[in-house]
Coordinates of C-alpha atoms and ligand atoms in Angstrom, one line a residue:
M1 CA -32.5 -75.5 49.1
K2 CA -31.1 -72.7 51.1
N3 CA -27.6 -73.4 50.0
H4 CA -28.7 -73.5 46.5
S5 CA -30.2 -70.1 46.6
V6 CA -27.1 -68.6 48.2
E7 CA -25.0 -70.1 45.5
K8 CA -27.3 -68.7 42.9
I9 CA -27.0 -65.2 44.4
I10 CA -23.2 -65.5 44.4
E11 CA -23.3 -66.6 40.8
E12 CA -25.5 -63.6 39.9
D13 CA -23.1 -61.3 41.8
R14 CA -20.2 -62.7 39.8
Q15 CA -22.1 -62.2 36.6
G16 CA -22.8 -58.6 37.7
A17 CA -19.2 -58.1 38.5
T18 CA -18.1 -59.4 35.1
L19 CA -20.6 -57.2 33.4
T20 CA -19.3 -54.2 35.2
L21 CA -15.8 -55.1 34.4
D22 CA -16.7 -55.5 30.7
A23 CA -18.4 -52.2 30.7
N24 CA -15.3 -50.6 32.2
I25 CA -13.0 -52.1 29.6
S26 CA -15.1 -51.2 26.6
N27 CA -15.9 -47.8 28.1
S28 CA -12.4 -46.8 27.7
R29 CA -12.7 -44.2 24.9
K30 CA -13.2 -40.5 25.9
L31 CA -15.7 -38.2 24.2
Y32 CA -15.4 -34.4 24.6
I33 CA -18.5 -32.6 23.3
E34 CA -19.1 -28.9 23.0
S35 CA -22.3 -27.2 22.0
Y36 CA -23.1 -23.8 20.4
G37 CA -26.3 -22.0 19.5
C38 CA -29.9 -22.9 20.5
Q39 CA -31.2 -25.1 23.3
M40 CA -32.0 -27.7 20.8
N41 CA -28.3 -28.2 20.1
F42 CA -27.6 -28.7 23.8
S43 CA -30.4 -31.2 23.9
D44 CA -29.2 -33.0 20.8
S45 CA -25.7 -33.3 22.3
E46 CA -27.3 -35.3 25.2
I47 CA -28.8 -37.6 22.5
V48 CA -25.4 -37.9 20.9
A49 CA -23.7 -38.7 24.2
S50 CA -26.4 -41.4 24.8
I51 CA -25.8 -43.0 21.4
L52 CA -22.1 -43.0 21.9
A53 CA -22.2 -44.3 25.5
K54 CA -23.5 -47.5 24.0
E55 CA -20.4 -47.5 21.8
G56 CA -18.1 -47.4 24.8
F57 CA -17.5 -43.6 25.0
N58 CA -17.4 -41.9 28.4
T59 CA -17.8 -38.1 28.3
T60 CA -14.9 -36.0 29.6
N61 CA -14.5 -32.2 30.3
E62 CA -10.8 -32.4 29.5
L63 CA -10.2 -31.6 25.9
T64 CA -6.6 -32.9 26.0
E65 CA -7.6 -36.4 27.0
A66 CA -10.3 -36.9 24.4
D67 CA -10.2 -39.6 21.8
L68 CA -13.1 -38.0 20.0
V69 CA -14.0 -34.3 20.0
L70 CA -17.4 -33.4 18.7
V71 CA -18.6 -29.8 18.2
N72 CA -22.3 -29.2 17.8
T73 CA -22.5 -26.1 15.6
C74 CA -24.8 -23.2 14.9
S75 CA -25.3 -21.4 11.6
I76 CA -27.9 -18.9 12.7
R77 CA -25.6 -15.8 12.3
E78 CA -22.2 -15.5 10.6
K79 CA -20.7 -14.8 14.0
A80 CA -21.8 -18.1 15.4
E81 CA -20.0 -19.9 12.5
Q82 CA -16.9 -17.8 13.1
T83 CA -16.9 -18.9 16.8
V84 CA -16.9 -22.5 15.7
R85 CA -14.0 -22.0 13.2
K86 CA -12.0 -20.4 16.0
R87 CA -12.6 -23.5 18.2
L88 CA -11.4 -25.7 15.4
E89 CA -8.1 -23.8 15.4
K90 CA -7.8 -24.6 19.1
F91 CA -8.6 -28.3 18.5
N92 CA -5.9 -28.2 15.9
A93 CA -3.4 -27.1 18.4
V94 CA -4.4 -29.9 20.8
K95 CA -4.2 -32.4 18.0
K96 CA -0.5 -31.6 17.6
V97 CA 0.1 -33.1 21.1
N98 CA -2.5 -35.7 20.8
P99 CA -2.4 -36.9 17.2
G100 CA -4.8 -39.8 17.7
M101 CA -7.7 -37.4 18.5
K102 CA -10.5 -37.4 15.9
V103 CA -12.7 -34.4 15.3
G104 CA -16.3 -34.4 14.2
V105 CA -18.6 -31.5 13.4
L106 CA -22.3 -31.9 14.2
G107 CA -25.4 -29.7 13.8
C108 CA -26.4 -26.9 11.5
M109 CA -22.9 -26.0 10.1
A110 CA -22.4 -29.6 9.2
E111 CA -25.7 -29.6 7.4
R112 CA -25.0 -26.3 5.6
L113 CA -21.5 -27.0 4.5
K114 CA -21.6 -30.8 4.1
S115 CA -18.4 -32.3 2.7
K116 CA -17.1 -28.8 1.9
F117 CA -16.2 -28.8 5.6
L118 CA -13.6 -31.4 5.0
E119 CA -11.9 -29.3 2.4
E120 CA -12.2 -26.0 4.3
E121 CA -11.1 -27.3 7.7
K122 CA -8.4 -30.0 7.4
I123 CA -8.7 -30.9 11.1
V124 CA -12.3 -32.3 10.6
D125 CA -12.6 -36.1 10.2
M126 CA -16.4 -36.4 10.3
V127 CA -19.4 -34.3 9.3
V128 CA -22.8 -35.3 10.7
G129 CA -26.1 -33.4 10.2
P130 CA -28.8 -33.1 12.8
D131 CA -30.9 -36.1 11.6
A132 CA -28.0 -38.5 11.2
Y133 CA -26.8 -39.0 14.8
K134 CA -28.0 -42.7 14.9
D135 CA -25.4 -43.3 12.1
L136 CA -22.6 -42.2 14.4
P137 CA -21.4 -45.7 15.3
N138 CA -20.9 -46.5 11.6
L139 CA -19.3 -43.1 10.9
I140 CA -16.9 -43.6 13.8
Q141 CA -15.9 -46.9 12.5
E142 CA -15.1 -45.3 9.1
I143 CA -12.9 -42.7 10.7
D144 CA -11.2 -45.3 12.9
E145 CA -10.3 -47.1 9.7
G146 CA -8.7 -43.9 8.5
R147 CA -11.4 -42.6 6.1
N148 CA -13.3 -39.3 6.4
A149 CA -17.0 -39.8 7.1
V150 CA -20.0 -37.6 6.1
N151 CA -23.8 -38.1 6.7
V152 CA -26.0 -35.1 6.2
I153 CA -29.2 -36.8 5.1
L154 CA -32.3 -35.0 6.5
S155 CA -35.1 -37.2 7.6
K156 CA -38.9 -37.3 7.4
D157 CA -39.4 -39.0 10.7
E158 CA -36.3 -39.0 12.9
T159 CA -37.2 -37.5 16.3
Y160 CA -34.8 -39.5 18.5
G161 CA -38.0 -40.3 20.5
D162 CA -36.5 -43.7 21.4
V163 CA -33.2 -42.4 22.7
A164 CA -32.9 -41.6 26.4
P165 CA -30.6 -38.6 26.6
V166 CA -27.5 -38.7 28.8
R167 CA -27.8 -35.4 30.8
L168 CA -24.7 -33.4 30.2
N169 CA -23.5 -30.6 32.6
S170 CA -26.8 -31.0 34.4
N171 CA -27.8 -29.2 37.6
G172 CA -30.1 -32.2 38.2
V173 CA -33.1 -29.8 38.5
T174 CA -34.0 -28.5 35.0
A175 CA -33.9 -30.4 31.7
F176 CA -34.9 -30.0 28.1
V177 CA -37.3 -32.4 26.3
S178 CA -37.5 -32.0 22.6
I179 CA -41.0 -32.3 21.1
T180 CA -40.6 -31.3 17.4
R181 CA -37.7 -31.1 15.0
G182 CA -37.2 -29.0 11.9
C183 CA -39.3 -26.0 10.8
D184 CA -41.7 -25.3 8.0
N185 CA -42.0 -21.6 8.4
M186 CA -39.5 -20.3 6.0
C187 CA -38.9 -16.9 7.5
T188 CA -36.8 -15.4 4.8
F189 CA -33.8 -14.5 7.0
C190 CA -33.5 -17.9 8.6
V191 CA -31.2 -20.8 7.8
V192 CA -32.9 -23.3 10.2
P193 CA -35.4 -24.8 7.6
F194 CA -32.4 -25.6 5.5
T195 CA -30.2 -27.1 8.2
R196 CA -32.8 -28.9 10.2
G197 CA -35.3 -30.0 7.6
R198 CA -39.1 -30.2 7.5
E199 CA -41.1 -30.2 10.7
R200 CA -42.1 -33.4 12.4
S201 CA -43.5 -34.1 15.9
R202 CA -42.5 -36.7 18.4
D203 CA -44.8 -39.3 19.8
P204 CA -46.5 -37.9 22.9
R205 CA -46.0 -41.2 24.7
S206 CA -42.3 -41.0 24.4
I207 CA -42.4 -37.4 25.6
I208 CA -44.4 -38.4 28.7
D209 CA -42.1 -41.3 29.4
E210 CA -39.1 -39.0 29.3
V211 CA -40.8 -36.5 31.6
N212 CA -41.8 -39.3 34.1
D213 CA -38.3 -40.6 34.0
L214 CA -36.9 -37.1 34.7
W215 CA -39.2 -36.7 37.7
E216 CA -38.1 -40.1 39.1
K217 CA -34.5 -38.9 38.8
G218 CA -35.2 -35.8 40.8
F219 CA -35.7 -33.2 38.1
K220 CA -38.2 -30.5 39.0
E221 CA -38.6 -28.5 35.8
I222 CA -38.7 -29.3 32.1
T223 CA -38.7 -27.2 29.0
L224 CA -40.5 -28.6 26.0
L225 CA -38.4 -27.7 23.0
G226 CA -39.0 -27.0 19.3
Q227 CA -38.3 -24.4 16.7
N228 CA -42.0 -23.7 16.7
V229 CA -43.7 -25.6 19.6
D230 CA -47.2 -24.4 19.0
S231 CA -47.1 -26.1 15.6
Y232 CA -46.7 -29.5 17.4
L233 CA -49.0 -32.1 15.8
W234 CA -48.9 -35.8 16.4
Y235 CA -51.1 -37.9 14.2
G236 CA -49.1 -41.2 14.2
G237 CA -45.9 -40.0 12.7
G238 CA -44.7 -38.2 9.5
L239 CA -44.2 -34.7 8.5
K240 CA -46.5 -31.9 9.6
K241 CA -47.0 -30.8 6.0
D242 CA -48.4 -34.3 5.2
Y243 CA -51.2 -34.0 7.8
E244 CA -53.7 -33.4 5.0
K245 CA -53.1 -37.0 3.9
A246 CA -53.9 -38.3 7.4
T247 CA -56.8 -40.7 7.7
E248 CA -60.1 -39.9 9.6
M249 CA -58.9 -42.1 12.4
Q250 CA -55.5 -40.4 12.6
R251 CA -57.2 -37.0 12.7
A252 CA -59.6 -38.1 15.4
T253 CA -56.8 -39.2 17.7
S254 CA -54.3 -36.5 16.8
V255 CA -52.6 -34.4 19.6
N256 CA -51.9 -30.7 19.2
F257 CA -49.7 -28.6 21.4
A258 CA -52.4 -27.5 23.8
K259 CA -53.4 -31.1 24.3
L260 CA -49.7 -32.2 24.7
L261 CA -49.2 -29.4 27.4
E262 CA -52.2 -30.7 29.2
L263 CA -51.0 -34.4 29.0
V264 CA -47.6 -33.4 30.4
A265 CA -49.1 -31.1 33.1
L266 CA -51.3 -33.9 34.3
A267 CA -48.7 -36.7 34.1
Q268 CA -46.5 -34.8 36.6
P269 CA -48.5 -32.2 38.5
K270 CA -45.6 -31.2 40.7
M271 CA -43.2 -30.7 37.8
R272 CA -42.7 -27.2 36.5
I273 CA -43.4 -27.0 32.8
R274 CA -42.0 -24.5 30.3
F275 CA -41.8 -24.5 26.5
S276 CA -39.9 -22.7 23.8
T277 CA -40.2 -21.2 21.2
S278 CA -43.6 -19.9 20.2
N279 CA -44.2 -18.4 16.8
P280 CA -47.0 -15.8 17.1
Q281 CA -48.7 -17.0 13.9
D282 CA -49.2 -20.5 15.4
M283 CA -50.0 -19.7 19.0
T284 CA -53.7 -20.4 19.7
L285 CA -56.0 -19.4 22.5
D286 CA -56.4 -22.9 23.8
V287 CA -52.6 -23.0 24.6
I288 CA -53.0 -19.8 26.7
E289 CA -56.1 -21.3 28.3
T290 CA -54.3 -24.5 29.1
M291 CA -51.4 -22.5 30.7
A292 CA -54.0 -20.7 32.9
K293 CA -55.7 -23.9 33.9
Y294 CA -52.6 -25.8 35.2
P295 CA -50.6 -24.1 37.9
N296 CA -47.5 -26.2 37.1
I297 CA -47.3 -24.6 33.6
C298 CA -45.1 -21.6 34.1
N299 CA -46.4 -18.1 33.3
Y300 CA -43.9 -17.3 30.7
I301 CA -44.0 -17.1 26.8
H302 CA -41.0 -16.5 24.6
L303 CA -42.8 -14.9 21.6
P304 CA -40.2 -13.6 19.0
V305 CA -41.6 -10.9 16.8
Q306 CA -38.4 -9.8 14.9
S307 CA -39.9 -6.4 13.8
G308 CA -42.7 -4.1 14.6
S309 CA -43.2 -3.0 11.0
N310 CA -45.9 -4.7 8.9
R311 CA -43.8 -4.1 5.7
I312 CA -40.8 -5.8 7.2
L313 CA -42.8 -8.6 8.8
K314 CA -44.2 -9.4 5.3
A315 CA -40.7 -9.3 3.8
M316 CA -39.6 -11.7 6.5
N317 CA -42.5 -14.0 5.7
R318 CA -43.7 -13.7 9.3
L319 CA -47.3 -14.6 8.7
H320 CA -49.0 -12.1 11.0
T321 CA -49.3 -8.4 11.3
R322 CA -48.4 -6.0 14.0
E323 CA -52.1 -5.6 14.9
E324 CA -52.6 -9.4 15.1
Y325 CA -49.5 -9.6 17.4
F326 CA -51.1 -6.9 19.7
E327 CA -54.3 -8.9 19.8
L328 CA -52.3 -12.0 20.9
I329 CA -50.5 -10.0 23.6
D330 CA -53.9 -8.6 24.8
N331 CA -55.3 -12.1 25.0
I332 CA -52.3 -13.4 27.0
R333 CA -52.6 -10.4 29.4
R334 CA -56.3 -11.0 29.8
I335 CA -56.1 -14.7 30.4
I336 CA -52.8 -14.8 32.4
P337 CA -52.4 -11.2 33.8
D338 CA -48.9 -11.9 35.3
C339 CA -47.5 -13.7 32.3
A340 CA -44.0 -12.7 31.3
I341 CA -43.3 -12.3 27.7
S342 CA -39.9 -12.1 25.9
Q343 CA -38.8 -11.3 22.4
D344 CA -36.3 -11.9 19.7
M345 CA -35.6 -8.9 17.4
I346 CA -33.6 -8.3 14.3
A347 CA -32.3 -4.8 13.5
G348 CA -31.4 -3.8 10.0
F349 CA -33.3 -6.4 7.9
P350 CA -32.9 -5.5 4.1
T351 CA -34.8 -2.3 3.2
E352 CA -35.6 -1.4 6.8
N353 CA -35.9 2.4 7.1
E354 CA -36.2 4.7 10.1
E355 CA -40.0 4.5 10.1
D356 CA -39.8 0.7 10.2
H357 CA -37.4 0.9 13.1
Q358 CA -39.6 3.3 14.9
D359 CA -42.5 0.8 14.5
T360 CA -40.3 -1.8 16.2
L361 CA -39.6 0.6 19.1
S362 CA -43.3 1.5 19.5
L363 CA -44.3 -2.2 19.4
M364 CA -41.8 -2.7 22.2
E365 CA -43.4 0.2 24.1
Y366 CA -46.8 -1.5 23.8
V367 CA -45.7 -4.9 25.0
K368 CA -42.9 -3.9 27.5
Y369 CA -41.2 -7.2 27.3
D370 CA -39.7 -8.8 30.4
F371 CA -36.5 -9.6 28.4
G372 CA -35.3 -10.3 25.0
F373 CA -32.6 -11.5 22.6
M374 CA -31.7 -8.9 20.0
F375 CA -29.5 -9.2 16.9
A376 CA -28.2 -7.3 14.0
Y377 CA -29.3 -8.8 10.7
S378 CA -26.8 -11.3 9.4
E379 CA -27.2 -12.5 5.8
R380 CA -27.2 -16.3 5.6
P381 CA -26.3 -18.0 2.3
G382 CA -29.2 -19.9 0.6
T383 CA -32.0 -18.1 2.4
L384 CA -34.7 -16.3 0.4
A385 CA -33.5 -12.9 1.8
A386 CA -30.0 -13.6 0.7
R387 CA -31.1 -14.7 -2.8
K388 CA -33.7 -11.9 -3.4
M389 CA -32.7 -9.0 -1.3
E390 CA -29.6 -6.9 -1.0
D391 CA -28.1 -6.7 2.5
D392 CA -28.4 -2.9 2.1
I393 CA -28.4 -1.5 5.7
P394 CA -24.9 -0.1 6.6
E395 CA -23.3 -1.9 9.5
E396 CA -23.2 1.3 11.6
T397 CA -27.0 1.8 11.1
K398 CA -27.7 -1.8 12.1
K399 CA -25.6 -1.3 15.2
R400 CA -27.2 2.0 16.1
R401 CA -30.7 0.6 15.7
L402 CA -29.7 -2.5 17.7
R403 CA -28.3 -0.3 20.5
E404 CA -31.6 1.7 20.6
I405 CA -33.6 -1.6 20.8
I406 CA -31.3 -3.0 23.6
D407 CA -31.5 0.3 25.6
L408 CA -35.3 0.3 25.4
Q409 CA -35.4 -3.4 26.4
Q410 CA -33.3 -2.6 29.4
K411 CA -35.7 0.1 30.5
H412 CA -38.6 -2.3 30.1
G413 CA -36.7 -5.0 31.9
L414 CA -36.4 -2.8 34.9
F415 CA -40.0 -1.7 34.7
R416 CA -41.0 -5.4 34.7
T417 CA -38.7 -6.5 37.5
Q418 CA -39.9 -3.6 39.6
Q419 CA -43.5 -5.1 39.4
H420 CA -42.2 -8.0 41.5
L421 CA -41.0 -5.8 44.5
G422 CA -42.7 -6.6 47.8
K423 CA -44.3 -9.8 46.4
V424 CA -43.6 -13.4 47.7
E425 CA -42.9 -15.7 44.8
E426 CA -42.2 -19.3 44.4
V427 CA -38.6 -20.0 43.2
L428 CA -37.0 -23.2 42.2
I429 CA -33.4 -23.3 43.3
E430 CA -31.0 -24.3 40.4
G431 CA -27.6 -23.7 42.0
P432 CA -25.3 -21.2 43.7
S433 CA -25.4 -17.6 42.5
K434 CA -22.6 -16.9 40.1
K435 CA -21.6 -13.8 42.1
S436 CA -21.8 -15.1 45.6
N437 CA -21.4 -18.5 47.1
A438 CA -23.6 -17.5 50.1
H439 CA -26.6 -17.1 47.8
W440 CA -28.8 -19.4 45.8
M441 CA -29.9 -18.7 42.2
G442 CA -33.3 -19.8 41.0
R443 CA -36.2 -18.7 38.8
N444 CA -39.8 -17.7 39.5
S445 CA -42.6 -18.8 37.3
Q446 CA -42.0 -15.9 34.9
N447 CA -38.5 -17.2 34.3
T448 CA -36.9 -14.2 36.0
V449 CA -33.7 -15.0 37.9
V450 CA -34.0 -14.6 41.7
V451 CA -31.0 -14.5 44.1
F452 CA -31.4 -14.9 47.8
P453 CA -29.3 -16.0 50.9
K454 CA -28.9 -19.8 51.1
E455 CA -29.9 -20.4 54.7
N456 CA -30.8 -24.1 55.0
Y457 CA -32.4 -24.5 51.6
A458 CA -31.0 -26.9 49.0
I459 CA -30.8 -27.2 45.2
G460 CA -34.1 -28.5 43.8
D461 CA -36.2 -26.9 46.6
F462 CA -39.2 -24.8 45.8
V463 CA -38.9 -21.8 48.1
N464 CA -41.2 -18.8 48.7
V465 CA -39.0 -15.7 48.4
R466 CA -39.9 -12.2 49.3
I467 CA -38.6 -9.8 46.6
N468 CA -36.8 -6.8 48.1
D469 CA -34.7 -5.4 45.3
C470 CA -34.0 -5.7 41.6
T471 CA -31.9 -4.8 38.6
S472 CA -33.2 -4.8 35.1
A473 CA -32.7 -8.6 34.8
T474 CA -32.5 -10.0 38.4
L475 CA -34.6 -10.1 41.5
L476 CA -33.1 -10.1 45.0
G477 CA -34.9 -11.3 48.0
E478 CA -35.0 -13.5 51.1
A479 CA -36.6 -16.9 51.6
V480 CA -39.7 -17.0 53.8
G481 CA -40.2 -20.8 53.8
L482 CA -40.6 -23.8 51.6
S483 CA -43.5 -23.6 49.1
D484 CA -46.5 -25.6 50.3
A485 CA -47.9 -25.8 46.8
R486 CA -45.5 -28.6 46.1
Ligands
SAH501 N1 -37.8 -20.7 16.2 C1 -36.5 -20.6 16.6 C2 -35.8 -19.4 16.1 C3 -34.5 -19.8 15.8 S1 -33.4 -18.6 15.5 C4 -36.3 -20.8 18.1 O1 -36.7 -21.8 18.6 O2 -35.5 -20.2 18.7 C5 -33.4 -17.6 17.0 C6 -33.4 -16.1 16.7 O3 -32.3 -15.8 15.9 C7 -34.6 -15.7 15.8 O4 -35.8 -15.6 16.4 C8 -34.1 -14.4 15.2 O5 -34.4 -13.3 16.0 C9 -32.6 -14.6 15.2 N2 -32.1 -14.8 13.8 C10 -32.4 -15.9 13.0 N3 -31.8 -15.7 11.8 C11 -31.1 -14.5 11.8 C12 -30.3 -13.8 10.9 N4 -30.1 -14.2 9.7 N5 -29.8 -12.6 11.3 C13 -30.0 -12.2 12.6 N6 -30.7 -12.8 13.5 C14 -31.3 -14.0 13.1
F3S502 FE1 -36.4 -19.9 11.7 FE2 -38.7 -18.8 11.4 FE3 -38.5 -21.4 11.8 S1 -37.0 -17.9 12.7 S2 -36.6 -21.6 13.0 S3 -37.8 -20.3 10.0 S4 -40.0 -20.0 12.7

């Protein structure tokens, strides 16, 4: 009996060894993947890497040794597209020494330009839109056989909920978990609804499973991702806009964003939870109340407003007024007094005059954002603004207004970081500081970067840090011990 079982173990070992060997042989192709643009693109690249791992591709950071180069692209501003085209030139140079290398374009530019890409950029072998990544194995077979391949079909229900992402360039501490895809908002300047399709939400069970799995792997913080997270609505699948066709039963068991946040907070009470992005018109009080109720949900909201002028907000099809935005800010400050708030702003939207611009500056004065992402308006082909409005603000005026917005933001950033001086705050260590190897870099609940001497702490530790100094974007301090809230 005993012998038999020993034999069996040896047999299993052998099988295991063979399996490993097979995996090594078939995993002989090398994938190099580069991502541009929003966090969703970085998260999608992890899904792509996972789909291709099953096809025998290992990822590499060495462009020159790649069999397949994928670039996950962004269309949000013209400059983002130019950056990608420059990279394609670089890939072209590499292809001269490595002629077997294939190049695929993923993401928003793929969706926007479709097969035109193949004509415009001769180096490109494959064009794949954001909802078509599961078709990659077939498309790669096509290009292996010497044909170009294109799939840019947008989907009603693809959320990649069943794909476990391979974490790329991970610090092992923070990770993105996508919860919705697409956007129905149709802001008139924005290309996203065209490149990413209609909005759909992912099954909460698969979200929770992914979060649990991340915790087991040692991750300490997740960011729930979507173009418009507050619009999350699970009612059994399908598009958000089809919710009106949902049955009584589906409605009764539906999960909105506040509920999802609560489910995630309860599933992993020690995990830090963030989310991005919130559109003011969809953010409800119960989301803010849920944030206040669960200490593991971070006190930080990215709340893009784009402009402080009611006239411009209307022209942008942002479905709230300046006054409603202030009301939301007041509610956030009342319910979560130490909540950090950040913005996105666009300077020089068509017809914007000095008065509109002053409205933007005065809105900023009211909110005093912790930080922000600020852009000059860039006309995007196919959007309503491009079709109906002339891009009539001179480049130098856009630049000057943008400068004024950035300068004001910097002043407010400093005002906000100064509020942390002298306090002891819980920081999650993400890695070494970029500027000094003797220091750790982490973030507090408000998402502000905190830098402090390493001592004996380690990546992934929650540490209480006394804040002694600051710049307009960074806090400097010293650790006073591990956080006992964890
Ligand atoms: N809801 C999205 C917003 C996507 S775009 C999210 O999850 O981030 C990010 C930001 O880019 C927008 O908030 C807006 O400020 C900016 N942006 C979008 N289209 C733009 C354009 N045509 N010109 C300049 N900035 C733009
Ligand atoms: Fe774009 Fe507005 Fe959606 S900025 S992503 S259309 S919320």
